[in-house]
Amino acid sequence: MKRLINKPVRSLLVVTGGLLLASIVTNCNSPESKAEAKETEKVDAPAAVEVFSLKKGKLVSSLQIPGELVAFRDVDIYAKVSGFIKSLNVDVGSEVTQGQLLALAEAPELSAQLTSADSRLKAQEAVSIGSKANYERILEASKFSGAVSKNDVDQALAKRNADLAQLEAAKSSYREVADLKKYLEIRAPFNGIISARNASTGAYIGPAGKGSEFPLFVLTEQKRLRLVISVPEAYTGYVDQNDDVSFTVKTFPDKKFTGQVKRLSGALDKRLRSERVEVDVINNDKKLLPGMVAEVNLPLPTKTNTFIVPKSAVVNSTTGVFVIKVTNHKAEWIPVKKGLEADDKIEIFGKLTEGDQLINTATEEIRDGSPIK
């Protein structure tokens, strides 16, 4: 049985369908739809970027690092033998030269020992002279047949040799006491300045006891200093002997001082993971003082040609550090490691070859594998 639809209802359906079709056509032509279409075209379209050709070069950078000035030589001077200070010839701030007498001590017992050793030496010299003369006479007599037996000659020779050995022992004992007495004269081991004094005239001194709690003097070489710096592990390969170094100190902020790298420890400090480097500093005017803290400018020139790129070409992301290489009009992320930096340039290391085309201003928005104009 056929179902009949009256004419008014049929007309309403036709009108409704027409309105729906018109709405669809209108939406397709709306500005929002056109914008979405354009966005879709942009995603699929190749990105226009600026590229450059990768080249090798040398980068000269520098490292700002703190350092400490220490005396080239700094010694504590103690007494070698016990005694009392008889006279002091220097005080704090006195400039001294090598071998200069700093203080004179006295020890009466040493004078007595030296006199005794001198007496024993003279006595042994006399005995030695007598045994030598006796041996020479017996030896001369043995030349005549039957006058002296060979045994007498041998005994005289042995006596002369024994007395001669005793004479050498007496000389050695005398020198020993004489050398000890020389230690009563306290002299400067090198040129420098007296930076500390801990004794006065009449004070007891000695290798043991109250006199050795503190050194008599502290002698410091001031005209030549060591600038000690700790170079981090990442930069140790750029520092060599005789490299020039500049630095400043707080006392003279407007004056720049210079020195040369002379000693490298050759090992890393286990705690700081850095290498001790010493710079020799000539300080003839004595403006610099041991103990000063310096702000050091350490040059870091590259030893060989490496890949140098603008900093904008390197992307630091959560996934790593990389540059974007253009290969067959497609972006390729190349992981790299950073080296020295200077101004707007940076040294990179990775699987790259000279002549590769890299994007000058790289961002994460340029995805790996995306098309490039």
CSV table of C-alpha atoms in Angstrom, one decimal:
chain,number,residue,atom,x,y,z
A,1,MET,CA,0.0,0.0,0.0
A,2,LYS,CA,1.5,3.3,-1.0
A,3,ARG,CA,2.0,5.9,1.5
A,4,LEU,CA,0.7,9.3,0.4
A,5,ILE,CA,2.4,12.6,1.3
A,6,ASN,CA,0.3,15.6,0.9
A,7,LYS,CA,1.5,18.5,-1.2
A,8,PRO,CA,2.1,21.0,1.6
A,9,VAL,CA,4.5,18.6,3.4
A,10,ARG,CA,6.3,17.9,0.1
A,11,SER,CA,6.9,21.5,-0.5
A,12,LEU,CA,8.2,22.0,3.0
A,13,LEU,CA,10.8,19.2,2.5
A,14,VAL,CA,12.0,20.8,-0.8
A,15,VAL,CA,12.4,24.2,0.8
A,16,THR,CA,14.3,22.8,3.9
A,17,GLY,CA,16.7,20.8,1.6
A,18,GLY,CA,17.5,23.9,-0.4
A,19,LEU,CA,18.3,26.0,2.7
A,20,LEU,CA,20.6,23.3,4.0
A,21,LEU,CA,22.5,23.1,0.7
A,22,ALA,CA,22.8,26.9,0.6
A,23,SER,CA,24.2,26.9,4.2
A,24,ILE,CA,26.9,24.3,3.2
A,25,VAL,CA,27.9,26.4,0.2
A,26,THR,CA,28.0,29.5,2.3
A,27,ASN,CA,30.2,27.9,5.0
A,28,CYS,CA,32.7,26.6,2.4
A,29,ASN,CA,33.1,30.2,1.1
A,30,SER,CA,33.4,31.8,4.6
A,31,PRO,CA,36.7,33.6,5.6
A,32,GLU,CA,37.4,31.1,8.4
A,33,SER,CA,37.3,28.2,6.0
A,34,LYS,CA,39.7,30.0,3.7
A,35,ALA,CA,42.1,30.7,6.5
A,36,GLU,CA,42.1,27.0,7.5
A,37,ALA,CA,42.8,26.0,3.9
A,38,LYS,CA,45.7,28.5,3.8
A,39,GLU,CA,47.1,27.1,7.0
A,40,THR,CA,47.0,23.6,5.6
A,41,GLU,CA,48.8,24.8,2.5
A,42,LYS,CA,51.5,26.4,4.8
A,43,VAL,CA,52.2,23.2,6.7
A,44,ASP,CA,52.6,21.3,3.5
A,45,ALA,CA,54.6,24.0,1.7
A,46,PRO,CA,58.5,24.0,2.0
A,47,ALA,CA,60.0,26.5,4.5
A,48,ALA,CA,62.1,29.3,3.2
A,49,VAL,CA,65.3,29.6,5.3
A,50,GLU,CA,68.8,31.1,5.0
A,51,VAL,CA,71.6,28.6,4.7
A,52,PHE,CA,75.4,28.9,4.7
A,53,SER,CA,78.3,26.6,3.7
A,54,LEU,CA,80.1,25.0,6.6
A,55,LYS,CA,83.8,25.9,6.8
A,56,LYS,CA,86.7,25.3,9.1
A,57,GLY,CA,88.7,28.0,10.9
A,58,LYS,CA,90.4,28.9,14.1
A,59,LEU,CA,88.6,30.5,17.0
A,60,VAL,CA,90.4,32.7,19.6
A,61,SER,CA,88.5,32.9,22.8
A,62,SER,CA,89.4,33.7,26.4
A,63,LEU,CA,88.5,32.5,29.9
A,64,GLN,CA,87.9,34.8,32.9
A,65,ILE,CA,89.1,32.9,35.9
A,66,PRO,CA,90.2,33.8,39.5
A,67,GLY,CA,93.8,33.3,40.6
A,68,GLU,CA,96.0,33.8,43.6
A,69,LEU,CA,99.4,35.5,43.8
A,70,VAL,CA,101.9,33.6,45.9
A,71,ALA,CA,105.6,34.2,46.6
A,72,PHE,CA,108.0,32.5,44.2
A,73,ARG,CA,110.0,31.3,47.3
A,74,ASP,CA,108.7,31.6,50.9
A,75,VAL,CA,110.6,29.8,53.7
A,76,ASP,CA,110.4,29.6,57.5
A,77,ILE,CA,113.9,30.0,59.0
A,78,TYR,CA,114.6,27.9,62.2
A,79,ALA,CA,117.6,27.5,64.3
A,80,LYS,CA,119.7,24.4,63.7
A,81,VAL,CA,121.3,24.2,67.2
A,82,SER,CA,120.3,25.3,70.6
A,83,GLY,CA,121.4,28.7,72.0
A,84,PHE,CA,120.4,32.2,72.8
A,85,ILE,CA,120.1,35.1,70.4
A,86,LYS,CA,123.0,37.5,70.8
A,87,SER,CA,122.0,40.0,68.2
A,88,LEU,CA,119.3,40.6,65.5
A,89,ASN,CA,120.3,42.4,62.4
A,90,VAL,CA,116.9,42.6,60.6
A,91,ASP,CA,113.3,43.2,61.3
A,92,VAL,CA,109.9,42.9,59.5
A,93,GLY,CA,110.1,44.6,56.1
A,94,SER,CA,113.9,44.4,55.8
A,95,GLU,CA,115.2,43.6,52.3
A,96,VAL,CA,118.1,41.1,52.5
A,97,THR,CA,120.4,39.4,50.1
A,98,GLN,CA,121.6,35.9,49.9
A,99,GLY,CA,124.1,35.0,52.6
A,100,GLN,CA,123.4,38.1,54.7
A,101,LEU,CA,123.6,37.6,58.5
A,102,LEU,CA,120.1,37.9,59.9
A,103,ALA,CA,120.9,37.0,63.6
A,104,LEU,CA,123.8,35.8,65.7
A,105,ALA,CA,123.3,33.3,68.5
A,106,GLU,CA,125.7,32.1,71.2
A,107,ALA,CA,126.2,28.6,72.8
A,108,PRO,CA,129.1,28.4,75.2
A,109,GLU,CA,129.1,24.6,75.2
A,110,LEU,CA,129.8,24.6,71.5
A,111,SER,CA,132.8,26.8,72.0
A,112,ALA,CA,134.1,24.3,74.6
A,113,GLN,CA,133.5,21.3,72.3
A,114,LEU,CA,135.4,23.1,69.5
A,115,THR,CA,138.4,23.8,71.7
A,116,SER,CA,138.4,20.1,72.8
A,117,ALA,CA,138.2,18.9,69.2
A,118,ASP,CA,141.0,21.3,68.3
A,119,SER,CA,143.2,19.9,71.0
A,120,ARG,CA,142.6,16.3,70.0
A,121,LEU,CA,143.4,17.2,66.4
A,122,LYS,CA,146.7,18.8,67.3
A,123,ALA,CA,147.7,15.8,69.5
A,124,GLN,CA,146.9,13.4,66.7
A,125,GLU,CA,148.8,15.4,64.3
A,126,ALA,CA,151.9,15.0,66.5
A,127,VAL,CA,151.4,11.3,66.8
A,128,SER,CA,151.0,11.0,63.1
A,129,ILE,CA,154.2,12.9,62.4
A,130,GLY,CA,156.1,10.7,64.8
A,131,SER,CA,154.9,7.4,63.4
A,132,LYS,CA,155.6,8.6,59.9
A,133,ALA,CA,159.2,9.6,60.8
A,134,ASN,CA,159.7,6.2,62.6
A,135,TYR,CA,158.5,4.3,59.5
A,136,GLU,CA,160.8,6.3,57.2
A,137,ARG,CA,163.9,5.5,59.4
A,138,ILE,CA,163.1,1.8,59.6
A,139,LEU,CA,162.5,1.7,55.9
A,140,GLU,CA,165.9,3.3,55.2
A,141,ALA,CA,167.7,0.9,57.6
A,142,SER,CA,166.1,-2.1,55.9
A,143,LYS,CA,168.1,-1.3,52.8
A,144,PHE,CA,171.2,-2.6,54.6
A,145,SER,CA,171.4,-6.3,54.8
A,146,GLY,CA,170.6,-7.7,58.3
A,147,ALA,CA,170.0,-4.3,60.0
A,148,VAL,CA,166.2,-4.5,60.3
A,149,SER,CA,163.8,-7.4,59.7
A,150,LYS,CA,161.0,-7.2,57.2
A,151,ASN,CA,158.5,-7.7,60.1
A,152,ASP,CA,159.7,-4.5,61.7
A,153,VAL,CA,159.2,-2.6,58.5
A,154,ASP,CA,155.6,-4.0,58.2
A,155,GLN,CA,154.7,-3.1,61.8
A,156,ALA,CA,156.1,0.5,61.4
A,157,LEU,CA,154.0,0.9,58.2
A,158,ALA,CA,150.8,-0.4,59.9
A,159,LYS,CA,151.4,2.0,62.8
A,160,ARG,CA,151.9,4.9,60.4
A,161,ASN,CA,148.7,4.1,58.5
A,162,ALA,CA,146.7,3.7,61.8
A,163,ASP,CA,147.9,7.0,63.1
A,164,LEU,CA,147.1,8.7,59.8
A,165,ALA,CA,143.5,7.3,60.0
A,166,GLN,CA,143.2,8.6,63.5
A,167,LEU,CA,144.3,12.0,62.3
A,168,GLU,CA,141.6,12.0,59.6
A,169,ALA,CA,139.0,11.1,62.3
A,170,ALA,CA,140.2,14.0,64.5
A,171,LYS,CA,139.9,16.4,61.6
A,172,SER,CA,136.4,15.2,60.9
A,173,SER,CA,135.3,15.7,64.5
A,174,TYR,CA,136.8,19.2,64.5
A,175,ARG,CA,134.9,20.0,61.3
A,176,GLU,CA,131.7,18.7,62.7
A,177,VAL,CA,131.8,20.9,65.8
A,178,ALA,CA,133.0,23.9,63.7
A,179,ASP,CA,130.0,23.4,61.3
A,180,LEU,CA,127.6,23.3,64.2
A,181,LYS,CA,129.0,26.5,65.5
A,182,LYS,CA,128.5,28.1,62.1
A,183,TYR,CA,124.8,27.4,62.5
A,184,LEU,CA,124.8,30.0,65.3
A,185,GLU,CA,125.1,32.5,62.4
A,186,ILE,CA,121.6,32.6,60.8
A,187,ARG,CA,121.9,33.8,57.2
A,188,ALA,CA,119.5,34.4,54.4
A,189,PRO,CA,119.2,31.5,51.9
A,190,PHE,CA,118.1,33.9,49.0
A,191,ASN,CA,117.3,37.5,48.2
A,192,GLY,CA,114.0,38.6,49.6
A,193,ILE,CA,112.1,40.5,52.3
A,194,ILE,CA,111.6,39.5,56.0
A,195,SER,CA,107.8,39.1,56.2
A,196,ALA,CA,107.7,37.9,59.8
A,197,ARG,CA,109.9,37.8,62.9
A,198,ASN,CA,109.1,35.7,66.0
A,199,ALA,CA,112.2,36.2,68.3
A,200,SER,CA,114.0,38.9,70.2
A,201,THR,CA,117.5,39.4,71.6
A,202,GLY,CA,118.2,37.0,74.4
A,203,ALA,CA,115.5,34.5,73.4
A,204,TYR,CA,116.2,30.8,73.5
A,205,ILE,CA,116.3,29.1,70.2
A,206,GLY,CA,116.8,25.5,69.2
A,207,PRO,CA,115.6,22.5,67.1
A,208,ALA,CA,113.4,21.3,69.9
A,209,GLY,CA,111.5,23.0,72.8
A,210,LYS,CA,109.9,26.4,73.1
A,211,GLY,CA,112.3,28.0,70.7
A,212,SER,CA,111.0,25.9,67.7
A,213,GLU,CA,107.3,26.6,68.1
A,214,PHE,CA,107.5,29.4,65.5
A,215,PRO,CA,110.2,30.2,62.9
A,216,LEU,CA,112.7,32.9,63.8
A,217,PHE,CA,112.0,34.6,60.5
A,218,VAL,CA,109.8,34.1,57.4
A,219,LEU,CA,111.7,35.1,54.2
A,220,THR,CA,109.7,35.9,51.1
A,221,GLU,CA,110.9,36.5,47.6
A,222,GLN,CA,108.8,39.5,46.4
A,223,LYS,CA,110.3,40.6,43.1
A,224,ARG,CA,109.1,37.4,41.4
A,225,LEU,CA,105.7,35.9,42.1
A,226,ARG,CA,103.7,32.9,41.0
A,227,LEU,CA,100.1,33.4,39.8
A,228,VAL,CA,98.3,30.1,40.6
A,229,ILE,CA,95.1,29.4,38.6
A,230,SER,CA,93.0,26.2,38.4
A,231,VAL,CA,92.0,25.6,34.7
A,232,PRO,CA,88.8,23.5,34.3
A,233,GLU,CA,89.1,20.2,32.6
A,234,ALA,CA,87.3,21.4,29.4
A,235,TYR,CA,89.9,24.1,28.7
A,236,THR,CA,93.2,22.3,29.7
A,237,GLY,CA,93.9,21.4,26.1
A,238,TYR,CA,94.1,25.1,25.1
A,239,VAL,CA,96.8,26.1,27.6
A,240,ASP,CA,100.6,25.7,26.8
A,241,GLN,CA,103.8,26.8,28.3
A,242,ASN,CA,105.0,30.4,27.5
A,243,ASP,CA,101.4,31.6,26.8
A,244,ASP,CA,100.9,35.2,27.7
A,245,VAL,CA,98.4,35.9,30.4
A,246,SER,CA,96.9,39.2,31.7
A,247,PHE,CA,95.3,39.9,35.0
A,248,THR,CA,94.1,42.6,37.3
A,249,VAL,CA,93.8,43.0,41.1
A,250,LYS,CA,91.4,44.9,43.3
A,251,THR,CA,94.1,47.2,44.6
A,252,PHE,CA,94.8,48.5,41.1
A,253,PRO,CA,91.6,47.9,39.1
A,254,ASP,CA,92.7,50.2,36.3
A,255,LYS,CA,96.1,48.6,35.8
A,256,LYS,CA,96.7,45.4,33.7
A,257,PHE,CA,99.5,43.1,34.7
A,258,THR,CA,101.1,40.4,32.5
A,259,GLY,CA,102.9,37.1,32.9
A,260,GLN,CA,103.8,33.9,31.2
A,261,VAL,CA,102.6,30.3,31.8
A,262,LYS,CA,105.7,28.4,33.0
A,263,ARG,CA,104.4,25.3,34.8
A,264,LEU,CA,101.5,22.9,34.3
A,265,SER,CA,100.8,20.2,36.9
A,266,GLY,CA,100.0,17.6,34.2
A,267,ALA,CA,97.2,16.1,36.3
A,268,LEU,CA,93.7,17.1,37.4
A,269,ASP,CA,92.8,17.9,41.0
A,270,LYS,CA,90.6,15.0,42.1
A,271,ARG,CA,88.3,17.4,44.0
A,272,LEU,CA,88.0,20.3,41.7
A,273,ARG,CA,88.6,18.4,38.4
A,274,SER,CA,91.0,21.2,37.3
A,275,GLU,CA,94.7,21.5,36.4
A,276,ARG,CA,97.0,23.7,38.4
A,277,VAL,CA,98.8,26.2,36.2
A,278,GLU,CA,101.5,28.6,37.4
A,279,VAL,CA,102.3,31.9,35.7
A,280,ASP,CA,105.6,33.7,36.5
A,281,VAL,CA,105.1,37.4,37.2
A,282,ILE,CA,108.0,39.9,37.4
A,283,ASN,CA,107.3,42.3,40.3
A,284,ASN,CA,110.3,44.6,40.4
A,285,ASP,CA,108.3,47.6,41.7
A,286,LYS,CA,106.8,45.4,44.4
A,287,LYS,CA,103.3,46.7,43.9
A,288,LEU,CA,101.9,43.2,43.9
A,289,LEU,CA,101.8,41.3,47.2
A,290,PRO,CA,101.7,37.6,47.8
A,291,GLY,CA,98.2,36.6,48.8
A,292,MET,CA,96.4,38.9,46.4
A,293,VAL,CA,93.5,37.6,44.5
A,294,ALA,CA,93.6,38.2,40.7
A,295,GLU,CA,91.0,38.2,37.9
A,296,VAL,CA,92.8,36.4,35.1
A,297,ASN,CA,92.1,36.7,31.4
A,298,LEU,CA,93.4,33.4,30.0
A,299,PRO,CA,93.6,33.2,26.1
A,300,LEU,CA,92.2,30.0,24.6
A,301,PRO,CA,93.3,29.8,21.0
A,302,THR,CA,92.3,26.7,19.1
A,303,LYS,CA,95.3,24.6,18.0
A,304,THR,CA,93.8,23.2,14.8
A,305,ASN,CA,91.1,24.2,12.3
A,306,THR,CA,87.7,23.2,13.5
A,307,PHE,CA,84.1,23.9,12.3
A,308,ILE,CA,83.1,27.4,13.3
A,309,VAL,CA,79.4,28.4,13.0
A,310,PRO,CA,77.2,31.3,14.2
A,311,LYS,CA,75.6,30.7,17.6
A,312,SER,CA,72.2,31.0,16.0
A,313,ALA,CA,72.8,27.9,14.0
A,314,VAL,CA,73.0,25.7,17.1
A,315,VAL,CA,69.8,24.6,18.8
A,316,ASN,CA,69.8,23.7,22.5
A,317,SER,CA,66.7,21.6,23.2
A,318,THR,CA,65.5,19.1,25.7
A,319,THR,CA,66.4,16.4,23.2
A,320,GLY,CA,70.0,17.5,22.8
A,321,VAL,CA,72.2,20.0,21.0
A,322,PHE,CA,72.0,19.9,17.2
A,323,VAL,CA,72.4,21.9,14.0
A,324,ILE,CA,70.0,21.6,11.0
A,325,LYS,CA,71.6,20.4,7.7
A,326,VAL,CA,69.8,20.8,4.4
A,327,THR,CA,70.1,17.6,2.3
A,328,ASN,CA,68.1,17.2,-0.9
A,329,HIS,CA,65.8,20.1,0.1
A,330,LYS,CA,65.0,18.4,3.4
A,331,ALA,CA,66.0,19.3,7.0
A,332,GLU,CA,68.2,16.9,8.9
A,333,TRP,CA,69.0,17.2,12.6
A,334,ILE,CA,72.7,16.6,13.2
A,335,PRO,CA,73.7,16.1,16.9
A,336,VAL,CA,76.9,18.1,17.8
A,337,LYS,CA,79.0,19.0,20.8
A,338,LYS,CA,79.9,22.6,21.6
A,339,GLY,CA,83.5,23.9,22.0
A,340,LEU,CA,84.8,27.4,22.5
A,341,GLU,CA,82.6,30.4,22.2
A,342,ALA,CA,83.7,33.9,21.1
A,343,ASP,CA,81.4,36.8,20.3
A,344,ASP,CA,78.6,35.3,18.1
A,345,LYS,CA,80.7,32.4,16.9
A,346,ILE,CA,80.9,28.9,18.4
A,347,GLU,CA,83.1,25.8,17.8
A,348,ILE,CA,81.1,22.5,17.1
A,349,PHE,CA,82.0,18.9,16.7
A,350,GLY,CA,79.9,16.2,15.0
A,351,LYS,CA,79.3,14.1,11.9
A,352,LEU,CA,79.8,17.0,9.5
A,353,THR,CA,81.9,17.7,6.5
A,354,GLU,CA,83.2,20.9,5.0
A,355,GLY,CA,80.8,22.4,2.6
A,356,ASP,CA,77.6,21.1,4.2
A,357,GLN,CA,74.7,23.4,4.0
A,358,LEU,CA,73.4,24.5,7.4
A,359,ILE,CA,70.5,26.7,8.4
A,360,ASN,CA,71.8,30.0,9.7
A,361,THR,CA,68.9,30.5,12.2
A,362,ALA,CA,67.8,27.1,13.4
A,363,THR,CA,64.8,26.4,15.6
A,364,GLU,CA,62.9,23.3,16.8
A,365,GLU,CA,60.0,24.4,14.6
A,366,ILE,CA,62.0,23.2,11.6
A,367,ARG,CA,61.3,19.5,12.1
A,368,ASP,CA,63.6,16.7,11.1
A,369,GLY,CA,62.7,15.7,7.6
A,370,SER,CA,60.6,18.7,6.8
A,371,PRO,CA,60.9,20.2,3.2
A,372,ILE,CA,63.2,23.2,2.8
A,373,LYS,CA,63.2,25.7,-0.2
